[in-house]
Coordinates of N, CA and C in Angstrom, one line a residue:
M297 N 0.8 -1.2 0.0 CA 0.0 0.0 0.0 C 0.9 1.2 0.0
E298 N 0.8 2.0 -1.0 CA 1.7 3.2 -1.2 C 1.0 4.4 -0.8
F299 N 1.5 5.1 0.2 CA 0.9 6.4 0.6 C 2.1 7.4 0.6
N300 N 2.6 7.8 -0.5 CA 3.7 8.7 -0.6 C 3.2 10.1 -0.9
G301 N 1.9 10.3 -0.9 CA 1.3 11.6 -1.0 C 1.3 12.2 -2.4
G302 N 0.3 11.8 -3.2 CA 0.1 12.6 -4.4 C 0.4 12.0 -5.7
S303 N 1.0 10.8 -5.8 CA 1.4 10.2 -7.0 C 0.1 9.7 -7.9
K304 N -0.9 9.4 -7.2 CA -2.1 8.9 -7.9 C -3.2 10.0 -7.8
S305 N -3.3 10.9 -8.7 CA -4.2 12.0 -8.5 C -5.7 11.6 -8.5
N306 N -6.1 10.6 -9.2 CA -7.5 10.1 -9.1 C -7.8 9.6 -7.8
E307 N -6.9 8.8 -7.2 CA -7.1 8.2 -5.9 C -7.1 9.4 -4.9
D308 N -6.2 10.3 -5.0 CA -6.2 11.5 -4.1 C -7.5 12.2 -4.1
R309 N -8.1 12.5 -5.3 CA -9.4 13.2 -5.4 C -10.5 12.4 -4.7
S310 N -10.4 11.1 -5.0 CA -11.5 10.2 -4.4 C -11.4 10.2 -2.9
L311 N -10.2 10.1 -2.3 CA -10.1 10.1 -0.8 C -10.5 11.5 -0.2
K312 N -10.1 12.6 -0.9 CA -10.5 13.9 -0.5 C -12.0 14.1 -0.5
K313 N -12.6 13.6 -1.6 CA -14.1 13.7 -1.7 C -14.8 12.8 -0.7
A314 N -14.2 11.7 -0.3 CA -14.8 10.9 0.7 C -14.8 11.7 2.1
C315 N -13.8 12.4 2.4 CA -13.7 13.2 3.6 C -14.8 14.3 3.5
E316 N -14.9 14.9 2.4 CA -15.9 16.0 2.2 C -17.3 15.5 2.3
R317 N -17.5 14.2 1.8 CA -18.9 13.6 1.9 C -19.3 13.3 3.3
V318 N -18.3 12.8 4.1 CA -18.6 12.6 5.5 C -18.9 13.9 6.3
L319 N -18.2 14.9 6.0 CA -18.4 16.2 6.6 C -19.8 16.8 6.3
E320 N -20.2 16.6 5.0 CA -21.6 17.0 4.6 C -22.7 16.2 5.3
E321 N -22.5 14.9 5.4 CA -23.5 14.0 5.9 C -23.7 14.1 7.4
M322 N -22.6 14.6 8.1 CA -22.6 14.6 9.6 C -22.7 16.0 10.1
N323 N -23.1 16.1 11.3 CA -23.1 17.4 12.0 C -21.7 17.6 12.7
C324 N -20.6 17.8 11.9 CA -19.3 17.9 12.5 C -18.5 19.0 11.8
D325 N -17.4 19.4 12.3 CA -16.6 20.5 11.8 C -15.4 20.1 11.0
F326 N -14.9 18.9 11.3 CA -13.6 18.4 10.7 C -13.7 16.9 10.4
V327 N -13.2 16.5 9.3 CA -13.0 15.1 8.9 C -11.6 15.0 8.4
G328 N -10.8 14.0 8.9 CA -9.5 13.8 8.4 C -9.2 12.3 8.2
L329 N -8.3 12.1 7.3 CA -7.9 10.7 7.0 C -6.4 10.6 7.1
A330 N -6.0 9.7 8.1 CA -4.6 9.4 8.3 C -4.3 8.0 7.8
L331 N -3.1 7.9 7.2 CA -2.6 6.6 6.6 C -1.2 6.3 7.1
Q332 N -1.0 5.0 7.3 CA 0.3 4.5 7.7 C 1.2 4.6 6.5
N333 N 2.4 5.2 6.6 CA 3.3 5.4 5.5 C 3.8 4.0 5.0
S334 N 4.1 4.0 3.7 CA 4.5 2.8 3.1 C 5.8 2.2 3.6
K335 N 6.7 3.1 4.1 CA 8.0 2.7 4.7 C 8.0 3.1 6.2
G336 N 8.1 2.2 7.0 CA 8.2 2.4 8.5 C 6.8 2.5 9.1
P337 N 6.8 2.6 10.4 CA 5.6 2.6 11.2 C 4.8 3.9 11.4
D338 N 5.4 5.0 10.8 CA 4.8 6.3 11.1 C 3.5 6.4 10.3
I339 N 2.6 7.3 10.9 CA 1.3 7.6 10.4 C 1.2 9.1 10.2
S340 N 0.7 9.5 9.0 CA 0.5 10.9 8.7 C -0.9 11.2 8.2
W341 N -1.3 12.4 8.5 CA -2.7 12.8 8.1 C -2.5 13.3 6.6
H342 N -3.2 12.7 5.7 CA -3.1 13.0 4.3 C -4.2 13.9 3.7
Y343 N -5.4 13.7 4.2 CA -6.6 14.4 3.6 C -7.4 14.9 4.8
A344 N -8.1 16.1 4.5 CA -9.0 16.7 5.4 C -10.1 17.5 4.8
A345 N -11.2 17.7 5.4 CA -12.3 18.5 5.0 C -12.7 19.3 6.3
G346 N -13.0 20.6 6.1 CA -13.4 21.4 7.2 C -12.2 21.9 8.0
N347 N -11.0 21.7 7.5 CA -9.8 22.1 8.2 C -9.6 23.6 8.2
R348 N -9.1 24.1 9.3 CA -8.9 25.6 9.5 C -7.5 26.0 8.9
N349 N -6.6 25.1 8.8 CA -5.2 25.4 8.3 C -4.7 24.1 7.7
D350 N -3.4 24.1 7.3 CA -2.7 23.0 6.8 C -1.8 22.3 7.7
K351 N -1.9 22.5 9.0 CA -1.1 21.9 10.0 C -1.2 20.4 10.0
Y352 N -2.4 19.9 9.7 CA -2.6 18.4 9.7 C -1.6 17.7 8.7
K353 N -1.2 18.4 7.6 CA -0.3 17.8 6.7 C 1.1 17.6 7.3
R354 N 1.4 18.3 8.3 CA 2.8 18.2 8.9 C 2.8 17.3 10.1
I355 N 1.6 16.7 10.5 CA 1.5 15.9 11.7 C 1.9 14.4 11.3
T356 N 2.9 13.9 12.0 CA 3.2 12.5 11.8 C 3.4 11.9 13.2
V357 N 2.7 10.8 13.4 CA 2.8 10.1 14.7 C 3.3 8.7 14.6
R358 N 3.9 8.2 15.6 CA 4.4 6.8 15.7 C 3.3 5.9 15.8
Y359 N 3.5 4.6 15.4 CA 2.5 3.6 15.6 C 2.3 3.5 17.1
G360 N 1.0 3.5 17.5 CA 0.6 3.4 18.9 C 0.5 4.7 19.6
K361 N 0.9 5.8 18.9 CA 0.9 7.2 19.5 C -0.2 8.0 18.9
G362 N -0.7 9.0 19.6 CA -1.7 9.9 19.0 C -2.9 9.1 18.8
I363 N -4.0 9.8 18.3 CA -5.2 9.1 18.0 C -5.0 8.1 16.9
A364 N -4.4 8.6 15.8 CA -4.2 7.7 14.6 C -3.4 6.5 15.0
G365 N -2.3 6.6 15.7 CA -1.5 5.5 16.0 C -2.1 4.5 17.0
R366 N -3.0 5.0 17.9 CA -3.7 4.1 18.8 C -4.8 3.4 18.1
V367 N -5.5 4.0 17.2 CA -6.6 3.4 16.5 C -6.0 2.3 15.6
I368 N -4.9 2.6 14.9 CA -4.3 1.6 14.0 C -3.7 0.4 14.8
S369 N -3.1 0.7 15.9 CA -2.5 -0.4 16.7 C -3.5 -1.3 17.4
T370 N -4.6 -0.7 17.8 CA -5.7 -1.5 18.5 C -6.7 -2.1 17.5
G371 N -6.8 -1.4 16.3 CA -7.8 -1.8 15.3 C -9.2 -1.6 15.8
R372 N -9.4 -0.7 16.8 CA -10.7 -0.3 17.4 C -11.0 1.2 17.3
P373 N -12.3 1.5 17.2 CA -12.6 2.9 17.2 C -12.2 3.6 18.6
M374 N -12.0 4.9 18.5 CA -11.7 5.7 19.7 C -12.5 7.0 19.7
K375 N -13.1 7.2 20.9 CA -13.9 8.4 21.1 C -13.3 9.3 22.1
I376 N -13.3 10.6 21.8 CA -12.7 11.6 22.7 C -13.8 12.6 23.0
E377 N -14.1 12.9 24.2 CA -15.1 13.9 24.6 C -14.5 14.9 25.6
G378 N -14.7 16.2 25.3 CA -14.3 17.2 26.3 C -12.8 17.4 26.3
F379 N -12.1 17.3 25.1 CA -10.7 17.5 25.1 C -10.4 19.0 25.5
P380 N -9.4 19.2 26.2 CA -8.3 18.3 26.7 C -8.5 17.7 28.1
N381 N -9.7 17.8 28.6 CA -10.1 17.1 29.8 C -10.4 15.7 29.5
N382 N -10.5 14.8 30.4 CA -10.9 13.4 30.2 C -10.1 12.6 29.2
I383 N -8.8 12.9 29.1 CA -7.9 12.1 28.2 C -6.9 11.4 29.1
H384 N -6.3 10.4 28.4 CA -5.2 9.7 29.0 C -3.9 10.3 28.5
G385 N -3.0 10.7 29.4 CA -1.8 11.3 28.9 C -1.9 12.8 28.8
K386 N -1.0 13.4 28.0 CA -1.0 14.9 27.9 C -1.6 15.3 26.6
A387 N -2.1 16.6 26.6 CA -2.8 17.1 25.4 C -1.8 17.1 24.2
L388 N -0.5 17.2 24.4 CA 0.4 17.2 23.3 C 0.5 15.9 22.6
E389 N 0.0 14.8 23.2 CA -0.1 13.5 22.6 C -1.2 13.4 21.6
Y390 N -2.0 14.5 21.4 CA -3.2 14.5 20.5 C -3.0 15.7 19.5
P391 N -2.0 15.6 18.7 CA -1.7 16.8 17.8 C -2.8 17.2 16.9
I392 N -3.6 16.3 16.4 CA -4.7 16.6 15.5 C -5.8 17.4 16.2
M393 N -6.0 17.0 17.4 CA -7.0 17.8 18.2 C -6.5 19.2 18.5
L394 N -5.3 19.4 18.8 CA -4.7 20.7 19.0 C -4.7 21.5 17.7
A395 N -4.2 20.9 16.6 CA -4.1 21.7 15.4 C -5.4 22.2 14.9
E396 N -6.4 21.4 15.1 CA -7.8 21.8 14.6 C -8.7 22.3 15.6
N397 N -8.2 22.5 16.9 CA -9.0 23.0 18.0 C -10.3 22.2 18.2
L398 N -10.1 20.9 18.2 CA -11.3 20.0 18.4 C -11.6 19.7 19.8
S399 N -12.8 19.7 20.2 CA -13.2 19.3 21.6 C -13.7 17.9 21.7
N400 N -14.3 17.4 20.6 CA -14.8 16.0 20.6 C -14.5 15.4 19.2
A401 N -14.2 14.1 19.3 CA -13.8 13.4 18.1 C -14.2 11.9 18.2
F402 N -14.3 11.3 17.0 CA -14.6 9.9 16.9 C -13.7 9.4 15.7
A403 N -12.8 8.4 16.0 CA -11.9 7.9 15.0 C -12.1 6.4 14.8
V404 N -12.1 5.9 13.6 CA -12.3 4.5 13.3 C -11.2 4.0 12.4
P405 N -10.8 2.7 12.5 CA -9.7 2.2 11.7 C -10.2 2.0 10.3
I406 N -9.3 2.1 9.3 CA -9.6 1.7 7.9 C -8.6 0.5 7.6
E407 N -9.2 -0.6 7.2 CA -8.3 -1.8 7.0 C -8.0 -1.9 5.5
F408 N -6.8 -2.4 5.3 CA -6.4 -2.8 3.9 C -6.0 -4.3 4.0
K409 N -6.7 -5.1 3.3 CA -6.5 -6.5 3.3 C -6.5 -7.1 4.7
G410 N -7.5 -6.6 5.5 CA -7.8 -7.1 6.8 C -6.9 -6.6 7.9
V411 N -6.0 -5.6 7.6 CA -5.0 -5.1 8.6 C -5.3 -3.6 8.7
P412 N -5.4 -3.0 9.9 CA -5.6 -1.6 10.0 C -4.4 -0.8 9.5
K413 N -4.7 0.1 8.5 CA -3.6 0.9 7.9 C -3.9 2.3 7.9
G414 N -5.2 2.7 8.3 CA -5.6 4.1 8.2 C -6.6 4.4 9.3
V415 N -6.9 5.7 9.4 CA -7.9 6.2 10.4 C -8.7 7.3 9.7
L416 N -10.0 7.1 9.9 CA -11.0 8.2 9.5 C -11.5 8.8 10.8
L417 N -11.2 10.1 11.0 CA -11.6 10.9 12.2 C -12.6 12.0 11.9
A418 N -13.6 12.1 12.6 CA -14.6 13.2 12.6 C -14.5 13.9 13.9
G419 N -14.5 15.2 13.8 CA -14.4 16.0 15.1 C -15.3 17.3 15.1
K420 N -15.5 17.7 16.3 CA -16.3 19.0 16.5 C -15.5 19.9 17.3
R421 N -15.7 21.2 17.0 CA -15.0 22.3 17.8 C -15.9 22.8 18.9
T422 N -17.1 22.3 19.0 CA -18.1 22.7 20.0 C -18.1 21.6 21.1
D423 N -18.8 21.9 22.2 CA -18.9 21.0 23.3 C -19.8 19.8 23.1
Q424 N -20.5 19.8 21.9 CA -21.5 18.7 21.6 C -20.7 17.4 21.2
P425 N -20.9 16.3 22.0 CA -20.3 15.1 21.6 C -20.8 14.5 20.3
I426 N -20.0 13.6 19.7 CA -20.4 12.9 18.5 C -21.5 11.9 18.8
S427 N -22.7 12.1 18.1 CA -23.8 11.3 18.4 C -23.6 9.8 18.0
E428 N -24.5 9.0 18.5 CA -24.4 7.5 18.1 C -24.7 7.4 16.6
S429 N -25.6 8.1 16.1 CA -25.9 8.0 14.6 C -24.8 8.5 13.8
D430 N -24.1 9.5 14.2 CA -22.9 10.1 13.5 C -21.8 9.1 13.6
Q431 N -21.7 8.4 14.7 CA -20.6 7.3 14.8 C -20.9 6.2 13.8
H432 N -22.1 5.9 13.6 CA -22.4 4.8 12.6 C -22.1 5.4 11.2
T433 N -22.4 6.7 10.9 CA -22.1 7.3 9.6 C -20.6 7.2 9.4
I434 N -19.8 7.4 10.4 CA -18.3 7.4 10.2 C -17.9 5.9 10.0
L435 N -18.4 5.0 10.7 CA -18.1 3.6 10.5 C -18.5 3.1 9.1
D436 N -19.6 3.6 8.6 CA -20.1 3.2 7.2 C -19.1 3.9 6.2
A437 N -18.7 5.1 6.4 CA -17.8 5.8 5.5 C -16.5 5.1 5.5
A438 N -16.0 4.6 6.6 CA -14.7 3.9 6.7 C -14.8 2.6 5.8
K439 N -15.9 1.9 5.9 CA -16.1 0.7 5.1 C -16.1 1.0 3.6
K440 N -16.7 2.1 3.2 CA -16.7 2.4 1.8 C -15.3 2.8 1.4
L441 N -14.5 3.5 2.2 CA -13.2 3.8 1.9 C -12.3 2.6 1.8
E442 N -12.5 1.6 2.6 CA -11.8 0.3 2.6 C -12.0 -0.3 1.2
K443 N -13.2 -0.3 0.7 CA -13.5 -0.9 -0.6 C -12.8 -0.2 -1.7
E444 N -12.9 1.2 -1.6 CA -12.2 2.0 -2.6 C -10.7 1.7 -2.7
L445 N -10.1 1.7 -1.5 CA -8.7 1.4 -1.4 C -8.3 0.0 -1.9
D446 N -9.1 -1.0 -1.5 CA -8.8 -2.3 -1.9 C -8.9 -2.5 -3.5
S447 N -9.9 -1.8 -4.1 CA -10.0 -1.9 -5.5 C -9.0 -1.0 -6.3
S448 N -8.5 0.0 -5.7 CA -7.6 0.9 -6.4 C -6.1 0.5 -6.3
I449 N -5.8 -0.4 -5.4 CA -4.4 -0.8 -5.3 C -4.1 -2.2 -5.7

């Protein structure tokens, strides 16, 4: 799985559109897609919709670190409410939350050939948590992305 950022323009557009679609379908402020790099265990945020700046493009976390690293390492969704309160560890360990000024987020793994290799995250800048129905929307969007990635690579 190659995620070197930008060599396949059709795939790039498709993934960016997927983020935009989730943002439109949900009542949220930000949607981002992080992917494990093709070389090494690092994970980078590649695509976003609703972003306030381009800081997400410079965020890289280690496997098991940050929201993306934890979701990929466990293969399970992660919910954050009331950031920076109610978190394990320090706020600096959640760079995407800081960069986009998010208070609540829900992140789900994206699998490639049955192995978690990416993360789809939806977040809000308000105090309103991600609803149960929005969590299902994110899970459904992740499944669609998995199919697109499997068929394109």
